[in-house]
Amino acid sequence: MCSSSSLQFAFLLFILYFKCLFLSVESQTSSLVTDMEALLSFKSQITTSGPLNPLSQWDQNLSPCNWTGVVCDSRRTRVVALNLSGFHLQGSISPHIGNLSFLSSLQLQENQLSGPLPDQMGNLFRLRDLNLSQNSLNGVLPSNISKLTELRVLDLTTNRITGVIPTDLDRLVNLQVINLGRNLFIGTIPASIANISSLDTLSLGTNNLTGTIPTELSRLGKLTVLDLTINHLTGTVPASIYNMSSLVVFALASNNLWGRLPYDVGVTLPNLLVFNFCFNQFTGGIPGSLHNLTNIKVIRMAQNRLVGTVPPGLGNLPFLEMYNIGYNTIVSTGDDDGLQYIITSLTNSSRLKFLALDGNPLGGEIPESIGNLSKVLGILYMGQSLISGNMPPSISQLSGLTLLNLSYNSISGEIPPEIGKLVELQVLDLARNQISGRIPSNLGDLQQLNRVDLSGNQLVGQIPSSFQNFRRLLSMDLSHNRLNGSIPREILNLPSLSTVLNLSMNSLNGTIPEEIGLLKSVVAIDLSMNHLSGNIPSSIKDCLSLENLFMADNMLSGPIPGAIGEVKALETLLMEKSGDQPSISSTNALKGSVGYIPPEYGLGGKASTAGDVYSYGVMLLELFTGKSPTHESFVGELSLIKWTQSAFPSNVNQILDPELVSLLQNLQYDRYNQQINADIYHDCLTTIIGVGLCCTSVSPDGRITMRDALRKLKAVKSTLTI
């Protein structure tokens, strides 16, 4: 009897075991089916613009564990990771993604996904890594994102996400990385973030954040990266922030922060590798303790209000890659040549790639030791620094240079022929110096050049025909010199030239070569104030992209070619009486030119440089408002100029070209690929509009000079490219 009962009990256990096993398998299969359905729903809202479509392999007849980008657990029963980064995916994220309840990693970065983040993402309570960076996602963060308590990495960089940063992010107690940079977040930085003690990286740069830097952030004892660049933060940096000894990257550039930089910042932040405080209003001197951080890689303090000299120790930075102190008031001491000290000291920094000293009244001459700087130095800015003397030939030893800017100094002597050895050079800017002599013919060896500016010097002789080797050139400015001879036909055979060819204010003679028609992509040609003669070549009609053509103050004769009307883009054509030749003024003969003509011309006034300034101002206003002076909305007494004046300066944003505004939202980046503060952009745009209005005063005597207009526009350019 007992034996029979034991047998029945054993049999019952056997039945229960197999039933449970069956239910387990059925449950696992059902769960995988749920994951498959969620993934197929995700697929249904996605397309791809790339050569590869990973989702084409998502066959519902196969296990999703075999699909591209899908990772299952070791038992192949649940989806635990989805990685589809860099596949050019387009579309929106399906709410059904919230059904992938075992997902621990979601990697969809580097695609073109759009739309909001679905609230259902808050159901992914096992998620540890969330990377949706470099997409076009918009909307606000889901209100329940704070439920993702296992999250270690939250990376939403480079999207269009709006709204405020949630104050309850501190519920994500395991977070190590918060990357919310390059979005459209508004409001203040939540002080509650300081409660996430595990945080290693806090990157909130390139947003529209306001307010001050919370003092509480100094409690983040493990923080190595603090990036708050390009926002609208104000006030001083809390003193305790300078004591966060764990910081490796400290970046506050492009805000409205002020205060004196602590001299001992290199002592209190001993682990710093990146110090970026550009575009603020910091005062005091360059903290000398930074030069004691022998491992530091980046020191950036441009566009502040720093004064004094460069402190000692600059020669102790072997790993330095970038040193930018441009546009402050750094000077040399009475007994010391500051420029020579800086250059000679930095010869010990063999990894230096970027050096900007421009916009400081350093004075002195460029030392021969400049040739001993790093061979990987690619960018060298030394303009507007009161530099005198000659350019040393040793500069040619900087074989890695791609940009050399020595403009707006008092450099004299000739251009060293050795410059032709800088074969990697893409930008050569020697404008507004006192350089004399001939242009070395071997500059033609710089075949990578895309911009050359030698304007405003005392150069003589002919334009070298070797310039025909500039096959990548976009812009050439040789104006305001003493060049003579004819225009070489060879330099007109530059199909890449697409912005400006400026040979004005020289002593060029002869006729304009027919080859000018080869410049099919150039936007502006200025040959004014030379001694050119003969007819205007009919081939000018082939300059299909030409918008502005200036030929005033020459000895041109004959009629304006009728074919010039075929240049549909042409907006401004300025010629005027010169010598005994007829005044072939074409402005009012040009289609669409009404509105560019200064009012005094209509009253019989003679063509003048003030008239040129007026036309230039109208063109400037048209460029930035998107409305021509003949726009249909300008009727009666209303004109482009009066319309602009009505909004200037407080409502400038209301008259800007919407396409330009949209473009600026995507292109607000400086030369370090970091976005520029919106206030800086607004100030620059206001300045530009102001220049346009100053150029278009009714009275010729009330107009700004072209030189002053150029100076103001150059200042804007400097602000946006430092």
XYZ file of C-alpha atoms in Angstrom:
722
model
C 0.000 0.000 0.000
C 2.762 2.394 0.938
C 4.695 1.360 -2.138
C 1.693 2.044 -4.370
C 1.214 5.533 -2.853
C 4.883 6.350 -3.416
C 4.570 5.247 -7.018
C 1.512 7.450 -7.568
C 3.238 10.430 -5.967
C 6.315 9.974 -8.155
C 4.133 9.765 -11.243
C 2.334 12.972 -10.228
C 5.669 14.777 -9.842
C 6.695 13.495 -13.279
C 3.517 14.894 -14.858
C 3.926 18.220 -13.081
C 7.563 18.504 -14.183
C 6.770 18.060 -17.866
C 3.775 20.354 -17.623
C 5.914 23.081 -16.077
C 8.607 22.469 -18.690
C 6.034 22.765 -21.445
C 4.604 25.948 -19.963
C 8.114 27.372 -19.638
C 8.962 26.664 -23.280
C 5.588 28.034 -24.364
C 6.158 31.173 -22.281
C 9.637 31.686 -23.700
C 8.396 31.212 -27.232
C 5.555 33.613 -26.590
C 7.981 36.207 -25.169
C 10.249 35.953 -28.204
C 7.199 36.357 -30.408
C 6.366 39.529 -28.488
C 9.890 40.817 -29.109
C 9.593 39.916 -32.800
C 6.320 41.787 -33.115
C 7.843 44.840 -31.436
C 10.808 44.761 -33.818
C 8.585 44.362 -36.881
C 6.556 47.335 -35.701
C 9.815 49.282 -35.390
C 10.750 48.197 -38.931
C 7.404 49.309 -40.347
C 8.162 52.949 -39.533
C 11.721 52.940 -40.851
C 13.290 53.461 -44.269
C 16.940 53.874 -45.176
C 18.822 56.185 -47.484
C 22.084 54.296 -47.281
C 23.531 51.634 -49.556
C 22.799 48.942 -46.982
C 19.397 48.186 -45.489
C 19.909 46.011 -42.419
C 16.164 45.665 -41.928
C 15.775 43.861 -45.256
C 17.188 40.780 -43.492
C 14.535 40.890 -40.797
C 12.560 37.849 -41.982
C 9.641 36.953 -39.740
C 10.135 33.303 -40.706
C 13.478 33.381 -38.913
C 14.275 33.874 -35.266
C 14.928 37.562 -34.530
C 18.082 36.376 -32.828
C 19.488 35.979 -36.364
C 18.513 39.460 -37.526
C 21.105 42.147 -38.215
C 21.647 44.378 -35.184
C 19.650 42.161 -32.822
C 21.274 40.413 -29.852
C 19.498 37.784 -27.749
C 20.383 36.319 -24.387
C 22.476 33.154 -24.129
C 19.350 30.954 -24.233
C 18.090 32.830 -27.313
C 14.753 33.417 -25.620
C 14.669 37.239 -25.348
C 16.079 40.253 -27.208
C 18.542 42.054 -24.958
C 20.237 44.522 -27.328
C 19.483 46.418 -30.522
C 22.336 48.119 -32.379
C 21.512 49.779 -35.705
C 23.934 52.692 -35.521
C 25.175 54.351 -38.684
C 22.769 52.734 -41.160
C 21.163 55.995 -42.426
C 17.806 54.980 -40.998
C 14.913 57.387 -41.503
C 11.517 57.535 -39.853
C 10.303 57.561 -36.276
C 10.737 55.243 -33.310
C 7.698 53.001 -32.831
C 6.003 53.073 -29.412
C 6.084 49.270 -29.533
C 9.784 49.424 -28.761
C 8.623 49.666 -25.156
C 7.580 45.977 -25.402
C 11.220 44.871 -25.583
C 11.111 44.473 -21.833
C 14.451 42.617 -21.558
C 16.374 45.218 -23.566
C 19.536 46.376 -21.840
C 21.164 48.260 -24.730
C 19.577 50.442 -27.416
C 22.020 51.918 -29.930
C 20.431 53.909 -32.759
C 22.993 56.702 -33.093
C 24.196 58.257 -36.373
C 20.957 57.916 -38.307
C 18.269 60.330 -39.512
C 15.500 59.349 -37.147
C 12.905 62.014 -36.435
C 9.816 62.542 -34.319
C 9.537 62.416 -30.536
C 10.839 59.831 -28.128
C 7.842 57.568 -27.350
C 6.658 57.544 -23.747
C 6.706 53.748 -23.880
C 10.502 53.876 -23.671
C 9.933 54.366 -19.958
C 8.896 50.681 -19.823
C 12.427 49.518 -20.636
C 13.290 49.143 -16.964
C 16.283 46.878 -17.680
C 17.913 49.391 -20.047
C 21.499 50.253 -19.182
C 22.750 51.995 -22.344
C 20.600 54.384 -24.380
C 22.337 56.056 -27.315
C 20.174 57.960 -29.796
C 22.770 60.620 -30.626
C 23.207 62.281 -34.023
C 19.655 62.027 -35.266
C 16.848 64.554 -35.781
C 14.640 63.573 -32.865
C 12.428 66.309 -31.469
C 9.847 66.925 -28.799
C 10.528 66.759 -25.073
C 12.054 64.005 -22.989
C 9.435 61.444 -21.898
C 8.159 62.326 -18.452
C 8.745 58.754 -17.259
C 12.371 58.540 -18.340
C 13.265 58.620 -14.650
C 11.882 55.049 -14.394
C 14.953 53.719 -16.223
C 16.738 53.185 -12.943
C 19.313 50.742 -14.378
C 20.508 53.303 -16.936
C 24.262 53.905 -17.050
C 24.535 55.896 -20.283
C 22.047 58.492 -21.550
C 23.329 59.902 -24.842
C 20.968 62.089 -26.882
C 23.630 64.381 -28.333
C 22.930 66.234 -31.590
C 19.165 66.110 -31.940
C 16.407 68.720 -31.731
C 14.994 67.811 -28.362
C 13.319 70.705 -26.563
C 11.889 71.506 -23.174
C 13.605 71.568 -19.817
C 15.970 69.002 -18.379
C 13.825 66.989 -15.916
C 14.561 67.688 -12.279
C 13.920 64.058 -11.356
C 16.844 62.705 -13.382
C 18.493 62.146 -10.037
C 16.323 59.038 -9.685
C 18.674 57.454 -12.207
C 21.123 56.706 -9.446
C 23.340 54.479 -11.601
C 23.970 57.018 -14.349
C 27.570 57.504 -15.341
C 27.130 59.510 -18.547
C 24.655 62.285 -19.372
C 25.173 63.590 -22.901
C 22.409 66.016 -23.855
C 24.555 68.421 -25.876
C 23.599 69.988 -29.199
C 19.875 70.060 -28.663
C 17.348 72.803 -27.926
C 16.943 72.407 -24.171
C 15.852 75.503 -22.280
C 15.640 76.478 -18.645
C 18.250 76.076 -15.961
C 20.626 73.266 -15.071
C 18.847 71.207 -12.373
C 20.824 71.281 -9.150
C 19.399 67.812 -8.435
C 21.868 66.330 -10.938
C 24.404 66.687 -8.135
C 22.650 63.767 -6.372
C 23.836 61.297 -9.043
C 27.036 60.439 -7.234
C 28.132 57.913 -9.867
C 28.223 60.522 -12.659
C 31.413 60.600 -14.706
C 30.353 62.790 -17.664
C 27.963 65.742 -17.756
C 27.728 67.239 -21.233
C 25.020 69.871 -21.732
C 26.792 72.044 -24.290
C 25.164 73.742 -27.281
C 21.663 74.276 -25.943
C 19.687 77.293 -24.788
C 20.218 76.860 -21.072
C 20.053 79.928 -18.876
C 20.782 80.880 -15.315
C 23.904 80.229 -13.302
C 26.071 77.174 -12.811
C 24.697 75.347 -9.754
C 27.153 75.289 -6.876
C 25.828 71.823 -6.021
C 27.584 70.309 -9.038
C 30.821 70.460 -7.066
C 29.540 67.478 -5.045
C 30.043 65.189 -8.058
C 33.253 63.694 -6.796
C 33.690 61.274 -9.726
C 33.002 63.777 -12.509
C 35.736 63.878 -15.144
C 33.928 65.760 -17.946
C 31.967 68.973 -17.411
C 30.890 70.529 -20.707
C 28.482 73.473 -20.514
C 29.705 75.292 -23.632
C 27.562 77.385 -25.966
C 24.576 78.222 -23.780
C 23.307 81.418 -22.177
C 24.713 80.862 -18.712
C 25.514 83.950 -16.685
C 27.229 84.946 -13.480
C 30.472 83.773 -11.997
C 31.755 80.233 -11.738
C 31.168 79.004 -8.169
C 34.476 78.815 -6.354
C 33.814 75.200 -5.350
C 33.665 74.164 -9.021
C 37.332 75.096 -9.327
C 38.024 72.534 -6.593
C 36.612 69.517 -8.450
C 39.929 67.724 -8.551
C 38.572 64.806 -10.608
C 37.884 67.005 -13.663
C 39.746 66.109 -16.835
C 37.674 68.182 -19.280
C 36.461 71.586 -18.086
C 34.613 73.462 -20.847
C 32.500 76.566 -20.302
C 33.120 78.369 -23.620
C 30.572 80.628 -25.341
C 28.440 81.759 -22.449
C 28.151 85.058 -20.613
C 30.252 84.139 -17.614
C 32.546 86.565 -15.867
C 34.881 86.828 -12.939
C 38.589 86.584 -12.364
C 40.212 83.289 -13.294
C 41.916 81.762 -10.238
C 45.654 81.765 -10.699
C 45.910 78.390 -8.938
C 43.340 76.598 -11.121
C 46.070 74.225 -12.285
C 46.744 73.301 -8.648
C 43.152 72.679 -7.637
C 42.403 70.810 -10.887
C 45.540 68.674 -11.197
C 44.059 66.182 -13.693
C 42.990 68.690 -16.356
C 43.648 67.803 -19.976
C 41.191 70.255 -21.564
C 40.571 73.806 -20.353
C 38.143 75.673 -22.628
C 36.887 79.084 -21.451
C 36.647 80.894 -24.836
C 34.004 83.520 -25.628
C 33.136 84.779 -22.170
C 34.008 87.836 -20.119
C 36.600 86.420 -17.766
C 39.123 88.880 -16.411
C 42.529 88.763 -14.847
C 45.571 87.147 -16.356
C 46.325 83.776 -17.876
C 46.522 81.396 -14.876
C 50.186 80.526 -14.662
C 49.409 77.257 -12.892
C 47.949 75.886 -16.147
C 51.489 75.833 -17.498
C 52.445 73.468 -14.685
C 50.019 70.778 -15.895
C 52.548 68.837 -17.918
C 49.918 66.488 -19.388
C 47.451 69.155 -20.513
C 46.382 69.001 -24.173
C 44.072 71.970 -24.740
C 44.206 75.527 -23.352
C 41.588 77.830 -24.878
C 40.887 81.293 -23.494
C 40.209 83.353 -26.646
C 37.712 86.223 -26.717
C 37.745 87.202 -23.050
C 39.060 90.247 -21.204
C 42.348 88.823 -20.069
C 45.294 91.136 -19.603
C 48.952 90.937 -18.749
C 51.668 88.750 -20.182
C 51.987 85.064 -20.944
C 53.192 83.530 -17.679
C 56.304 81.383 -17.437
C 56.249 77.625 -17.832
C 54.858 77.515 -21.367
C 57.811 75.396 -22.380
C 56.803 72.622 -19.955
C 53.850 71.249 -21.957
C 55.048 68.364 -24.150
C 51.539 67.021 -24.842
C 49.911 70.356 -25.706
C 47.810 70.157 -28.888
C 45.933 73.469 -28.860
C 46.852 76.856 -27.432
C 44.392 79.659 -28.143
C 44.601 82.997 -26.349
C 43.359 85.116 -29.268
C 41.509 88.409 -28.881
C 42.401 89.392 -25.362
C 44.855 92.086 -24.288
C 47.955 89.998 -23.789
C 51.087 92.085 -24.161
C 54.842 91.821 -23.990
C 56.704 93.133 -20.984
C 58.973 96.099 -21.361
C 62.101 93.978 -21.215
C 60.784 90.918 -23.011
C 59.663 90.116 -26.536
C 56.485 88.262 -25.697
C 56.061 86.835 -29.196
C 59.546 85.382 -29.194
C 59.010 83.920 -25.720
C 55.746 82.256 -26.755
C 57.095 80.824 -29.997
C 60.369 79.627 -28.532
C 58.670 78.073 -25.499
C 56.165 76.177 -27.637
C 58.889 74.499 -29.651
C 58.915 71.938 -26.827
C 55.281 71.035 -27.572
C 55.888 68.498 -30.325
C 52.181 67.596 -30.614
C 50.916 71.160 -31.091
C 48.321 71.269 -33.877
C 46.642 74.633 -33.322
C 48.105 77.960 -32.245
C 46.153 81.242 -32.111
C 47.721 84.406 -30.744
C 45.794 86.855 -32.928
C 44.068 89.987 -31.714
C 46.591 90.675 -28.944
C 49.001 93.654 -28.997
C 52.047 91.463 -28.600
C 54.290 93.408 -30.964
C 57.786 92.320 -31.871
C 59.032 90.274 -34.783
C 58.433 86.672 -35.771
C 61.489 84.783 -34.514
C 63.456 82.326 -36.623
C 62.544 79.727 -34.014
C 59.054 79.572 -35.495
C 60.423 76.914 -37.824
C 61.066 74.699 -34.823
C 57.409 74.470 -33.860
C 55.635 71.153 -34.107
C 55.727 69.459 -37.494
C 52.062 68.580 -37.027
C 51.056 72.227 -36.525
C 48.163 72.705 -38.927
C 46.631 76.073 -38.011
C 48.520 79.248 -37.117
C 46.679 82.510 -36.367
C 48.876 85.536 -35.659
C 46.869 88.360 -37.256
C 46.189 91.748 -35.651
C 49.085 91.407 -33.233
C 51.196 94.492 -34.049
C 53.882 92.248 -35.516
C 56.627 93.998 -37.486
C 59.781 92.945 -39.286
C 60.178 90.364 -42.009
C 58.666 86.928 -42.407
C 61.456 84.499 -41.551
C 62.141 81.870 -44.232
C 62.183 79.258 -41.459
C 58.388 79.380 -41.423
C 58.597 77.049 -44.413
C 59.707 74.278 -42.056
C 56.148 74.014 -40.719
C 55.369 71.351 -43.287
C 51.990 70.452 -41.801
C 50.445 73.937 -42.029
C 47.027 74.112 -43.651
C 46.222 77.672 -42.519
C 48.574 80.628 -42.093
C 47.067 83.965 -41.079
C 49.394 86.906 -40.478
C 46.943 89.576 -41.624
C 46.545 93.099 -40.246
C 50.061 93.519 -38.919
C 53.007 95.671 -39.969
C 55.084 92.939 -41.540
C 57.493 94.296 -44.123
C 60.022 92.907 -46.567
C 59.237 90.370 -49.230
C 57.294 87.126 -49.174
C 59.944 84.447 -48.651
C 60.029 82.141 -51.689
C 60.357 79.291 -49.211
C 56.631 79.700 -48.464
C 56.128 77.642 -51.608
C 57.319 74.604 -49.650
C 54.174 74.617 -47.501
C 52.470 72.252 -49.907
C 49.663 71.355 -47.483
C 48.558 74.985 -47.136
C 44.880 75.632 -47.848
C 44.528 79.204 -46.566
C 47.190 81.903 -46.947
C 46.182 85.285 -45.494
C 48.822 88.031 -45.486
C 46.381 90.909 -46.028
C 46.890 94.438 -44.718
C 50.597 94.443 -44.022
C 53.511 96.351 -45.575
C 54.871 93.494 -47.637
C 56.732 94.622 -50.725
C 58.516 93.121 -53.686
C 57.195 90.628 -56.194
C 54.918 87.695 -55.554
C 57.165 84.622 -55.672
C 56.274 82.454 -58.639
C 56.715 79.315 -56.585
C 53.602 80.182 -54.601
C 52.042 78.295 -57.471
C 53.382 75.141 -55.841
C 50.703 75.503 -53.152
C 48.251 73.380 -55.090
C 46.013 72.723 -52.081
C 45.152 76.398 -51.615
C 41.479 77.252 -51.506
C 41.872 80.845 -50.321
C 44.669 83.355 -50.861
C 44.526 86.949 -49.643
C 47.508 89.218 -50.283
C 45.462 92.430 -50.390
C 46.466 95.751 -48.851
C 50.218 95.448 -49.251
C 52.864 97.024 -51.481
C 53.416 94.165 -53.882
C 54.741 95.008 -57.335
C 55.330 93.239 -60.602
C 53.072 90.897 -62.474
C 50.650 88.305 -61.184
C 52.530 84.998 -61.531
C 51.134 82.762 -64.247
C 51.996 79.858 -61.921
C 48.782 80.694 -60.070
C 47.140 78.524 -62.711
C 48.149 75.601 -60.477
C 45.572 76.594 -57.847
C 43.126 73.970 -59.010
C 41.199 74.027 -55.724
C 41.068 77.776 -55.242
C 37.764 79.263 -54.095
C 38.809 82.860 -53.439
C 41.666 85.137 -54.563
C 42.200 88.704 -53.336
C 45.222 90.616 -54.639
C 43.610 94.065 -54.363
C 45.151 97.266 -52.976
C 48.687 96.610 -54.200
C 50.934 97.977 -56.952
C 50.745 95.061 -59.336
C 51.193 95.844 -63.006
C 51.214 94.120 -66.357
C 48.300 92.336 -67.907
C 45.960 89.862 -66.296
C 47.488 86.437 -67.009
C 45.131 84.331 -69.043
C 46.246 81.317 -67.079
C 44.805 82.501 -63.763
C 41.359 82.745 -65.337
C 41.371 79.054 -66.094
C 40.448 78.181 -62.519
C 37.062 76.459 -62.642
C 37.084 75.936 -58.869
C 37.070 79.706 -58.212
C 33.580 80.178 -56.802
C 33.484 83.150 -54.429
C 35.692 86.161 -55.209
C 38.323 87.270 -57.698
C 39.490 90.703 -56.553
C 42.274 92.414 -58.509
C 41.081 95.975 -57.844
C 43.205 99.016 -56.966
C 46.361 97.961 -58.762
C 48.012 99.160 -61.974
C 46.999 96.300 -64.223
C 46.823 97.166 -67.900
C 45.936 95.640 -71.231
C 42.652 94.106 -72.152
C 40.458 91.791 -70.148
C 41.185 88.285 -71.496
C 38.381 86.351 -73.154
C 39.253 83.548 -70.746
C 37.327 85.382 -68.065
C 34.360 83.394 -69.297
C 35.965 80.261 -67.872
C 35.051 81.438 -64.376
C 31.666 79.781 -64.518
C 31.252 79.453 -60.759
C 32.589 82.754 -59.424
C 30.125 85.015 -57.588
C 32.038 88.320 -57.574
C 34.704 89.827 -59.838
C 36.316 93.181 -59.000
C 38.693 94.680 -61.569
C 38.023 98.304 -60.638
C 40.657 101.041 -60.250
C 43.222 99.680 -62.691
C 44.343 100.746 -66.188
C 42.477 98.124 -68.154
C 41.426 99.065 -71.664
C 39.530 97.723 -74.639
C 36.121 96.155 -74.761
C 34.387 94.027 -72.190
C 34.738 90.452 -73.492
C 31.498 88.937 -74.697
C 32.579 85.732 -72.954
C 31.512 87.342 -69.673
C 28.106 85.820 -70.433
C 29.591 82.426 -69.561
C 30.133 83.467 -65.940
C 26.804 81.912 -65.082
C 27.064 82.336 -61.291
C 28.257 85.938 -61.371
C 26.272 88.251 -59.096
C 28.575 91.246 -58.740
C 30.890 92.718 -61.371
C 32.915 95.841 -60.619
C 34.937 97.483 -63.414
C 34.870 101.162 -62.427
C 37.868 103.476 -62.859
C 39.484 101.817 -65.845
C 39.865 102.870 -69.483
C 37.336 100.509 -70.956
C 35.620 101.444 -74.194
C 32.902 100.236 -76.458
C 29.405 99.092 -75.629
C 28.322 96.751 -72.905
C 27.986 93.312 -74.497
C 24.337 92.584 -75.063
C 24.989 88.987 -74.058
C 25.626 90.116 -70.492
C 21.875 89.953 -70.024
C 22.240 86.182 -70.204
C 23.960 86.208 -66.840
C 20.748 85.631 -64.912
C 22.352 85.855 -61.481
C 23.937 89.266 -62.106
C 22.672 91.843 -59.651
C 25.320 94.557 -59.578
C 27.394 95.865 -62.480
C 29.310 99.032 -61.713
C 31.247 101.017 -64.289
C 31.869 104.717 -64.484
C 33.534 107.434 -66.453
C 37.286 107.159 -66.634
C 39.649 109.456 -68.515
C 38.450 110.371 -71.997
C 36.402 107.202 -72.387
C 32.534 107.325 -72.450
C 30.697 106.768 -69.000
C 29.415 103.334 -69.713
C 27.340 103.152 -66.600
C 25.391 99.951 -66.754
C 23.597 99.973 -63.478
C 20.240 101.150 -64.709
C 20.582 99.102 -67.893
C 20.834 95.899 -65.928
C 17.700 93.883 -65.344
C 16.744 93.978 -61.684
C 19.163 96.803 -60.889
C 16.461 99.302 -59.914
C 16.870 99.865 -56.204
C 20.641 99.453 -56.283
C 21.171 102.906 -57.794
C 21.971 105.602 -55.233
C 19.462 108.464 -55.211
C 21.995 111.066 -56.366
C 22.499 109.220 -59.670
C 18.856 109.808 -60.501
C 19.407 113.521 -59.991
C 22.274 113.646 -62.451
C 25.045 113.105 -59.960
C 28.300 111.600 -61.179
C 29.226 108.050 -60.358
C 31.363 107.896 -57.238
C 32.806 105.554 -54.672
C 30.013 106.696 -52.332
C 27.606 105.389 -54.956
C 29.424 102.073 -54.968
C 29.060 101.953 -51.202
C 25.308 102.510 -51.522
C 24.926 99.659 -54.019
C 27.021 97.415 -51.819
C 24.823 98.223 -48.822
C 21.659 97.344 -50.737
C 23.233 94.076 -51.797
C 24.167 93.345 -48.171
C 20.615 93.989 -46.967
C 19.207 91.817 -49.727
C 21.556 88.978 -48.869
C 20.499 88.874 -45.216
C 16.806 89.701 -45.551
C 16.157 87.553 -48.596
C 14.243 90.384 -50.273
C 15.428 92.280 -53.338
C 14.857 96.050 -53.526
C 12.272 95.353 -56.237
C 10.276 92.906 -54.145
C 6.539 93.172 -54.737
C 5.912 94.099 -51.099
C 7.792 97.372 -51.501
C 5.160 99.760 -52.819
C 4.600 103.481 -52.396
C 7.127 104.984 -49.995
C 8.157 101.611 -48.564
C 11.557 100.355 -49.685
C 13.989 97.650 -48.633
C 15.981 100.230 -46.700
C 12.997 101.763 -44.881
C 11.610 98.320 -44.104
C 14.938 97.296 -42.601
C 15.222 100.541 -40.638
C 11.811 99.931 -39.075
C 13.050 96.717 -37.450
C 16.579 97.817 -36.566
C 18.053 97.018 -34.115
C 15.610 95.497 -31.620
C 13.618 93.389 -34.084
C 16.325 92.326 -36.506
C 15.304 88.679 -36.233
C 11.931 89.524 -37.764
C 13.443 90.691 -41.050
C 16.084 88.002 -41.544
C 15.706 85.611 -44.438
C 13.928 82.503 -43.007
C 16.150 80.254 -45.102
C 19.206 81.979 -43.658
C 17.880 81.528 -40.121
C 17.245 77.851 -40.788
C 20.715 77.468 -42.246
C 22.331 79.158 -39.261
C 20.583 76.760 -36.892
C 22.482 73.936 -38.575
C 25.724 75.767 -39.196
C 26.335 77.568 -35.924
C 29.704 75.953 -35.426
C 33.096 77.468 -34.992
C 36.292 76.098 -36.445
C 36.540 73.551 -33.621
C 33.166 72.084 -34.631
C 31.509 73.559 -31.559
C 28.342 75.620 -31.786
C 28.517 79.374 -31.314
C 26.398 81.128 -28.714
C 23.107 82.386 -30.179
C 23.658 85.815 -28.613
C 26.948 86.114 -30.460
C 25.216 85.230 -33.718
C 22.492 87.805 -33.011
C 25.042 90.527 -32.255
C 26.974 89.698 -35.422
C 23.853 89.735 -37.587
C 22.814 93.056 -36.041
C 26.238 94.471 -36.875
C 25.975 93.289 -40.475
C 22.516 94.808 -40.927
C 23.844 97.986 -39.334
C 26.671 98.127 -41.881
C 24.124 97.756 -44.675
C 22.104 100.676 -43.327
C 25.203 102.837 -42.843
C 26.080 102.201 -46.488
C 22.647 103.250 -47.723
C 22.260 106.683 -46.183
C 20.361 109.061 -48.490
C 23.202 111.571 -48.344
C 26.505 110.423 -49.900
C 28.366 112.277 -47.136
C 26.439 110.362 -44.507
C 27.564 106.952 -45.768
C 30.211 104.833 -44.168
C 33.385 104.344 -46.223
C 34.050 101.001 -47.833
C 37.148 100.677 -45.671
C 35.144 101.099 -42.477
C 32.470 98.727 -43.764
C 35.144 96.142 -44.463
C 36.668 96.640 -41.031
C 33.336 96.031 -39.323
C 32.602 92.955 -41.422
C 36.089 91.608 -40.791
C 35.469 92.000 -37.065
C 32.285 89.953 -37.429
C 34.207 87.303 -39.313
C 36.868 87.209 -36.620
C 34.211 86.781 -33.940
C 32.670 83.809 -35.741
C 35.906 82.029 -36.671
C 38.014 82.255 -33.534
